[in-house]
PDB file of C-alpha atoms in Angstrom:
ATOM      1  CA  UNK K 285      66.989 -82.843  38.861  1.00 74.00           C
ATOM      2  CA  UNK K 286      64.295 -81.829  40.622  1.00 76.00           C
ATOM      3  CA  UNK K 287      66.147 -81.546  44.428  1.00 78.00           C
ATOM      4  CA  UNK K 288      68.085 -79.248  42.096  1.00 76.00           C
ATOM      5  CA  UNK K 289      66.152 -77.359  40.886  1.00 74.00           C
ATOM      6  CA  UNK K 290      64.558 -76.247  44.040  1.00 75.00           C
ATOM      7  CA  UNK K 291      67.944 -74.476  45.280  1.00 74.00           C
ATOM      8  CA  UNK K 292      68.888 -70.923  44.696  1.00 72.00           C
ATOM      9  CA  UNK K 293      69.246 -70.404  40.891  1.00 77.00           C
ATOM     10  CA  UNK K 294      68.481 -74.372  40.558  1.00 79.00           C
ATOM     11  CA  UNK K 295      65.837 -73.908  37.831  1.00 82.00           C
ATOM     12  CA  UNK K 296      68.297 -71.503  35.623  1.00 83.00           C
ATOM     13  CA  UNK K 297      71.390 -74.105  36.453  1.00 85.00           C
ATOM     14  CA  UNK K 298      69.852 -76.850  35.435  1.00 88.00           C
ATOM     15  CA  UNK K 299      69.080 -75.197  32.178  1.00 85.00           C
ATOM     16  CA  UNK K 300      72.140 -73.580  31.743  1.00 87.00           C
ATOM     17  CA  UNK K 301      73.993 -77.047  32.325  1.00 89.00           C
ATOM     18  CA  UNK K 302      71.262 -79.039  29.975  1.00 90.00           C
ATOM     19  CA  UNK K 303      71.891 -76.881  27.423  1.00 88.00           C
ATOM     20  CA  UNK K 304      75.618 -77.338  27.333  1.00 90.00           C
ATOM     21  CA  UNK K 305      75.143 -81.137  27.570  1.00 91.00           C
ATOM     22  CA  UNK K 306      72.165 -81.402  24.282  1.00 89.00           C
ATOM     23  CA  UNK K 307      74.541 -78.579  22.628  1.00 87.00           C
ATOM     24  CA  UNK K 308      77.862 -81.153  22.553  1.00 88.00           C
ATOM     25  CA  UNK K 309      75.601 -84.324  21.884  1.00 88.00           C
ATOM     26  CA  UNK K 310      74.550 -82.203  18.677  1.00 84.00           C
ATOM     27  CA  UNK K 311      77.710 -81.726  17.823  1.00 83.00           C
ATOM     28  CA  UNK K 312      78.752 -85.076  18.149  1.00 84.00           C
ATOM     29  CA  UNK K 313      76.063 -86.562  16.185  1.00 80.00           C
ATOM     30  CA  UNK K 314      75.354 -84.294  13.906  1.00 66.00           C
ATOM     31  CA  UNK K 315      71.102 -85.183  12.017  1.00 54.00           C
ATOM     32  CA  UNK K 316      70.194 -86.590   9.193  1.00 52.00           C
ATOM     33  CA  UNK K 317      71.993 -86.941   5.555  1.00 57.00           C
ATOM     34  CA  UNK K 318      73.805 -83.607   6.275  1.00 58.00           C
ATOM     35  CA  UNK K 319      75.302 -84.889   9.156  1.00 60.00           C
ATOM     36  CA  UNK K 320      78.785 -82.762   8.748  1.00 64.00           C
ATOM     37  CA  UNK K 321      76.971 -79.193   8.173  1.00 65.00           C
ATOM     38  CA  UNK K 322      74.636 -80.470  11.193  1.00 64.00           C
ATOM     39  CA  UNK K 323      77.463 -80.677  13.243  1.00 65.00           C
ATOM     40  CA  UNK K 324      79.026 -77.833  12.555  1.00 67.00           C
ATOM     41  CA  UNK K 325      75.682 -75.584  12.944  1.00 71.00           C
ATOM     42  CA  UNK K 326      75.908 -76.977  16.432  1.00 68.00           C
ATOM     43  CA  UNK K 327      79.462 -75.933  17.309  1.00 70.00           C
ATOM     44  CA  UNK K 328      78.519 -72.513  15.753  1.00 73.00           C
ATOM     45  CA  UNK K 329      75.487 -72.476  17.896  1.00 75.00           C
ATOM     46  CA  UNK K 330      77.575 -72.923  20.965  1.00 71.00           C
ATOM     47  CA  UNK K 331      80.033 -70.135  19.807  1.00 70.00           C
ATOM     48  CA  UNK K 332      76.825 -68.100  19.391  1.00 78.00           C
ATOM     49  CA  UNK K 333      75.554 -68.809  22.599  1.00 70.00           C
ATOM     50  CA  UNK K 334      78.894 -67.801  24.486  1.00 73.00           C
ATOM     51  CA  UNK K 335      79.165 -64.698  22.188  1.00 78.00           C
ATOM     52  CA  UNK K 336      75.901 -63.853  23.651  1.00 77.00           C
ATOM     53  CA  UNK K 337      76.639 -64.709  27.431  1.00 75.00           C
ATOM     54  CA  UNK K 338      79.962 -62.774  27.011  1.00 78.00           C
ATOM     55  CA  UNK K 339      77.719 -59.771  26.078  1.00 81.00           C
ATOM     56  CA  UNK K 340      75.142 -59.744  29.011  1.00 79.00           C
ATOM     57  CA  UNK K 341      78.069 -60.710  30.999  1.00 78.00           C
ATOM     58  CA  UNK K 342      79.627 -57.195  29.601  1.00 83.00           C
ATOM     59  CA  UNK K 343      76.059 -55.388  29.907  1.00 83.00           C
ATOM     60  CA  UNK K 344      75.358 -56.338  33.175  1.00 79.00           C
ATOM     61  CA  UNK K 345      78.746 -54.994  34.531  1.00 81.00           C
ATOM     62  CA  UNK K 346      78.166 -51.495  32.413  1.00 85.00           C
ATOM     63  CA  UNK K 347      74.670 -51.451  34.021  1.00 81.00           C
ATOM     64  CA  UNK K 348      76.389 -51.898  37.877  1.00 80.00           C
ATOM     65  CA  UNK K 349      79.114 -49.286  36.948  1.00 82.00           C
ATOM     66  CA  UNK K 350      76.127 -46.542  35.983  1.00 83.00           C
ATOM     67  CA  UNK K 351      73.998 -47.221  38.744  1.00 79.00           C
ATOM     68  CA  UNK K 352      76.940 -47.409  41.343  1.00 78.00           C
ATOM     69  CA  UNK K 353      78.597 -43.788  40.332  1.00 82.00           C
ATOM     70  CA  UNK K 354      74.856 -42.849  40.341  1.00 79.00           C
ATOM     71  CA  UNK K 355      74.648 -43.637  44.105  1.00 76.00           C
ATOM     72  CA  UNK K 356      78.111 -41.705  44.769  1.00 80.00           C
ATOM     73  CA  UNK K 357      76.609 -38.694  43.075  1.00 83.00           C
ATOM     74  CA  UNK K 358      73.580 -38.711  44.756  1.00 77.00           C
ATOM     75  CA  UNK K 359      75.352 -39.437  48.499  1.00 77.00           C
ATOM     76  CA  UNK K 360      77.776 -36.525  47.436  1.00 84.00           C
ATOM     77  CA  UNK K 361      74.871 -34.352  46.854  1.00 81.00           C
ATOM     78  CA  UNK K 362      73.214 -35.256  49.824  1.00 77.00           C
ATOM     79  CA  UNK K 363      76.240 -34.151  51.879  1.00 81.00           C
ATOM     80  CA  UNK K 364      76.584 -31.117  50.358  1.00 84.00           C
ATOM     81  CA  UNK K 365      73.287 -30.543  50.917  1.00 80.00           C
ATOM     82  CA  UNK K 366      73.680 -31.089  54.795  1.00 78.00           C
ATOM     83  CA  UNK K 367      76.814 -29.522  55.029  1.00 81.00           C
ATOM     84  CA  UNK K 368      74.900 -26.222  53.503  1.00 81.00           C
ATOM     85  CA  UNK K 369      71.924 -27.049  55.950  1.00 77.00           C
ATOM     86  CA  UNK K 370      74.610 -27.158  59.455  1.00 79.00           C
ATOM     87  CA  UNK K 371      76.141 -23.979  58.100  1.00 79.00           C
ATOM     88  CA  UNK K 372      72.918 -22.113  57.581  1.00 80.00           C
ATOM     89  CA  UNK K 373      71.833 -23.530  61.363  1.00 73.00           C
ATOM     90  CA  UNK K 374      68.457 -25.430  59.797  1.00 61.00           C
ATOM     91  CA  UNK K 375      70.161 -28.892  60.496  1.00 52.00           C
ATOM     92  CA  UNK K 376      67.068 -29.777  62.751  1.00 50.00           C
ATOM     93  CA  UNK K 377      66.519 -32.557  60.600  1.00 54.00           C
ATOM     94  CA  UNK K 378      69.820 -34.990  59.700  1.00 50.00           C
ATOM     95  CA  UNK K 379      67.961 -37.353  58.078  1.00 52.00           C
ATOM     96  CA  UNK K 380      65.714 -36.864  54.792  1.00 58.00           C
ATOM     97  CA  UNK K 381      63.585 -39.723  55.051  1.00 59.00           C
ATOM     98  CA  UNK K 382      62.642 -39.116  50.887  1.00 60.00           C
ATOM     99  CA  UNK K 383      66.521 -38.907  49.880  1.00 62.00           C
ATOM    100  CA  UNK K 384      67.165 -41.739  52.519  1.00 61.00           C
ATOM    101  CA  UNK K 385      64.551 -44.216  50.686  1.00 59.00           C
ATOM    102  CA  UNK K 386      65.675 -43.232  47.084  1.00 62.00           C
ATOM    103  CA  UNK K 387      69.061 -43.846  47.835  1.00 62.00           C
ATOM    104  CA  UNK K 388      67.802 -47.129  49.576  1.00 66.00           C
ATOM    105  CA  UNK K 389      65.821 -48.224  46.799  1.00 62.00           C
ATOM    106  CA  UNK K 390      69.102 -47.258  44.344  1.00 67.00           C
ATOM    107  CA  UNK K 391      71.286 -49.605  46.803  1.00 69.00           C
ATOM    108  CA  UNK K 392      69.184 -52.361  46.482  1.00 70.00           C
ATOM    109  CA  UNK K 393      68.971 -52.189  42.808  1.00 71.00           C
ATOM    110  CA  UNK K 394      72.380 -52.316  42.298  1.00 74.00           C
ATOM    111  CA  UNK K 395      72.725 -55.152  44.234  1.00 76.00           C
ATOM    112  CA  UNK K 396      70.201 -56.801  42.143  1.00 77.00           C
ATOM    113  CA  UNK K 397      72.671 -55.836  39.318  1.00 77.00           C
ATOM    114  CA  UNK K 398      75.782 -56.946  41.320  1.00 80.00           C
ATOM    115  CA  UNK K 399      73.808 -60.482  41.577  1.00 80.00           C
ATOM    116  CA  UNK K 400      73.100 -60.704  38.342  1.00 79.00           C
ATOM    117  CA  UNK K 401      76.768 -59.474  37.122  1.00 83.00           C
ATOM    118  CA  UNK K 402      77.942 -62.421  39.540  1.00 83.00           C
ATOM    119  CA  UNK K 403      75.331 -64.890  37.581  1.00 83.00           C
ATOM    120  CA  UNK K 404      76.695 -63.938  34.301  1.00 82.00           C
ATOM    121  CA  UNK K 405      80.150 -64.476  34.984  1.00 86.00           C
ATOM    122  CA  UNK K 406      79.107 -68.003  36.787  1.00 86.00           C
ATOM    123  CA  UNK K 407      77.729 -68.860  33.671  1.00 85.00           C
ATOM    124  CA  UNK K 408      80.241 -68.243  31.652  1.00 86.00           C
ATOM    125  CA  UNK K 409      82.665 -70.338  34.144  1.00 90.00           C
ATOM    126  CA  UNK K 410      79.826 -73.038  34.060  1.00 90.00           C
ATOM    127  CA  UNK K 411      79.343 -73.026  30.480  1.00 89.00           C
ATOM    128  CA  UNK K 412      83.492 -73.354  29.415  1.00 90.00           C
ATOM    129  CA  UNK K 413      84.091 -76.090  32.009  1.00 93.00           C
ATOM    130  CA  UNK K 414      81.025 -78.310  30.561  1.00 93.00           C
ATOM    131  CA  UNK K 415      82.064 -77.874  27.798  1.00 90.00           C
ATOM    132  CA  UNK K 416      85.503 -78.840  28.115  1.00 91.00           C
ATOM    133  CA  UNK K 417      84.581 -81.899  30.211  1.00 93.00           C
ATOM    134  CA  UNK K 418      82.171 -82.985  27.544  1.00 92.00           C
ATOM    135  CA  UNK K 419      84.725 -82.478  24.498  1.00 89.00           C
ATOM    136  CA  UNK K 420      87.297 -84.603  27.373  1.00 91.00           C
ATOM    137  CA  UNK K 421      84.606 -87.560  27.368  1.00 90.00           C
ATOM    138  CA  UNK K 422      83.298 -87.648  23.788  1.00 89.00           C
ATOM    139  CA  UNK K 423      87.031 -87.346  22.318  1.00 87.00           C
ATOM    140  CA  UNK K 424      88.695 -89.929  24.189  1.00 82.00           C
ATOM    141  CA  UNK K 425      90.451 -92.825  23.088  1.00 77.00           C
ATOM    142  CA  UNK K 426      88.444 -95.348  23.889  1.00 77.00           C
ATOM    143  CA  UNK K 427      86.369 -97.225  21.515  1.00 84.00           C
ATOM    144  CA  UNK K 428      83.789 -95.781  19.247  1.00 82.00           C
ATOM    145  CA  UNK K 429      80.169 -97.360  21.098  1.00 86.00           C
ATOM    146  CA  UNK K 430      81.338 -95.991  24.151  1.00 87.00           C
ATOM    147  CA  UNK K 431      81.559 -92.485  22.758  1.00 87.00           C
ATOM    148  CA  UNK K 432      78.526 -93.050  21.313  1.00 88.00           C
ATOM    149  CA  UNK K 433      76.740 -94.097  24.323  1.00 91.00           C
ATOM    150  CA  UNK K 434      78.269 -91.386  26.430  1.00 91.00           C
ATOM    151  CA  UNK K 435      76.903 -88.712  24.063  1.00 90.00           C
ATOM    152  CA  UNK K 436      73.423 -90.614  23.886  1.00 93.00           C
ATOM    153  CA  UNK K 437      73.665 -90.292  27.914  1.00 93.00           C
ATOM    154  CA  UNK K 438      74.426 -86.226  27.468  1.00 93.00           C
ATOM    155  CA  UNK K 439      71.594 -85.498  24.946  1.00 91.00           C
ATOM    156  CA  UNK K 440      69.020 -87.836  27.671  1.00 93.00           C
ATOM    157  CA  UNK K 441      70.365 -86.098  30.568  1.00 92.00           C
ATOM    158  CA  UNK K 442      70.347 -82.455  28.507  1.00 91.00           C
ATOM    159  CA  UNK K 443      67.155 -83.158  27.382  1.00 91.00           C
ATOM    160  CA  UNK K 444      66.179 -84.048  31.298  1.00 91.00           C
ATOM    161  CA  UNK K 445      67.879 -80.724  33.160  1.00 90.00           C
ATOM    162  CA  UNK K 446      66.167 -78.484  29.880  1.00 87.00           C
ATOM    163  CA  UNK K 447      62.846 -79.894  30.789  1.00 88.00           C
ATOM    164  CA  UNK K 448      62.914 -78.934  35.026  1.00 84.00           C
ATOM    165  CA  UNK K 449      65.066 -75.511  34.261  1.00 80.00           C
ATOM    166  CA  UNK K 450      64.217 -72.607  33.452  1.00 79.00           C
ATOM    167  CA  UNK K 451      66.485 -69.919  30.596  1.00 77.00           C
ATOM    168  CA  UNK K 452      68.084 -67.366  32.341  1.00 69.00           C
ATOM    169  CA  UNK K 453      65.716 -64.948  29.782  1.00 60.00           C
ATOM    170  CA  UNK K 454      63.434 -65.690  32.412  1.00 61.00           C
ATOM    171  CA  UNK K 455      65.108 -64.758  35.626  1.00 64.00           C
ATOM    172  CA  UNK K 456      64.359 -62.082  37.892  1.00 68.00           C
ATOM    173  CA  UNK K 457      67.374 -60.689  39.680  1.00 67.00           C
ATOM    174  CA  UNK K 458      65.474 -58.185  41.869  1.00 66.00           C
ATOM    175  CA  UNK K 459      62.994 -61.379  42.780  1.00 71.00           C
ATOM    176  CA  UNK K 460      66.424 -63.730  43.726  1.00 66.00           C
ATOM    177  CA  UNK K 461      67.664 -60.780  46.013  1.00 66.00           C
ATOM    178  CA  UNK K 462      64.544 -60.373  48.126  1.00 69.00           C
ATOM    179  CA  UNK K 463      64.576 -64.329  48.491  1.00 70.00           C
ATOM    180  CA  UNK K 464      68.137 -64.543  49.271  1.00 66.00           C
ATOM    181  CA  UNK K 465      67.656 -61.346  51.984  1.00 65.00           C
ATOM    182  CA  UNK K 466      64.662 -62.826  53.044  1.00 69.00           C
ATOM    183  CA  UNK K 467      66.283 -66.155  53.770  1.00 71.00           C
ATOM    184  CA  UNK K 468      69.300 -63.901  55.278  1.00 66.00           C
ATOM    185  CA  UNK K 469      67.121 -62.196  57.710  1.00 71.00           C
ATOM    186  CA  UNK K 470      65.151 -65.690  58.625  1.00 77.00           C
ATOM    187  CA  UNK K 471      68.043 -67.278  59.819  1.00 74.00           C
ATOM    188  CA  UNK K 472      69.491 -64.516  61.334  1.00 72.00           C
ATOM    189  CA  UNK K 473      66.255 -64.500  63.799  1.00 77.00           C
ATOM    190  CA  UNK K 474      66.300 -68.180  64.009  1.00 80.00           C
ATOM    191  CA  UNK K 475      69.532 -67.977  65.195  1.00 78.00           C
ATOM    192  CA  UNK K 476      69.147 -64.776  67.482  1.00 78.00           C
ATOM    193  CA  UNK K 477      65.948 -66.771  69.105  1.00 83.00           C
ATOM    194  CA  UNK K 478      67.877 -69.788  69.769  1.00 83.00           C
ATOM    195  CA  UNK K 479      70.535 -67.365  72.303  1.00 78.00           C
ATOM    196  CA  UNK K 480      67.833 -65.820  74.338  1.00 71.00           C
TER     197      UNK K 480
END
């Protein structure tokens, strides 16, 4: 768990998948003397939860859309703006370095949101395959203990990947990017060192 959670997105994974496992060994026990509402708070839990991961899913795409037609306006406008420049002859200048950064700055941004629009739809993907793999094992036709010890195994190993994760509440998109880039442009050096 922990060699896991040391990767790219690792921490959040290892959440996201923990969850999923405690979430069907919930529903498969169920707790206490109420044992059939128990279980089925869980399963509603877990529609809940992919209600909600359906919607940031949703509002992170929304939120790439704006800021992407936001960067076509403002490159539009800045070629207007030099194409009224080279007819009035004051094109000394092609390049606004203050435009230039803003729109830089905008770029990277949106591929913060592009990442995180990738996460979200990862997630979901992650989310609906656990969970049919889990339903697969805990529903078999096998006998009874060894469903029982199978989800007993699911809530121990949920209960393990919850406690090294991290919720995805927590994550920092803009923070991933600059790793990723940064890890980008390290091997890309590495590598252009090692043909000189």
């Amino acid at each position: 768990a922990q060699r896991l959670a040391s990767g790219s997105f690792g921490d959040v994974l290892l959440h996201t998948i923990g969850s999923v496992y405690e979430g069907k060994a919930a529903e498969y026990f169920g707790e206490g003397t109420f044992a059939p509402l128990s279980t089925r708070l869980a399963k509603l839990r877990a529609h809940g939860h992919a209600a909600a991961s359906a919607y940031k899913l949703a509002q992170a795409g929304v939120k790439t859309y704006t800021v992407f037609k936001a960067i076509e306006k403002s490159q539009k406008e800045q070629e207007k703006e030099k194409e009224r420049e080279r007819e009035k002859g004051e094109a000394k200048n092609p390049v606004d370095t203050q435009a230039h950064l803003a729109l830089e700055v905008e770029r990277t941004g949106a591929m913060a949101l592009m990442l995180e629009s990738a996460w979200r739809v990862s997630v979901l993907d992650i989310e609906s395959t656990l969970s049919h793999v889990c339903d697969k094992v805990l529903q078999d036709s096998g006998d009874a203990g060894g469903r029982q010890r199978r989800a007993e195994g699911l809530k121990s190993l949920g209960a393990i990947f919850c406690s090294h994760g991290m919720p995805d509440a927590e994550l920092d998109f803009s923070a991933q990017l600059k790793a990723a880039m940064h890890s980008v442009e390290t091997g890309l050096a590495a590598r252009a060192a090692r043909t000189e």
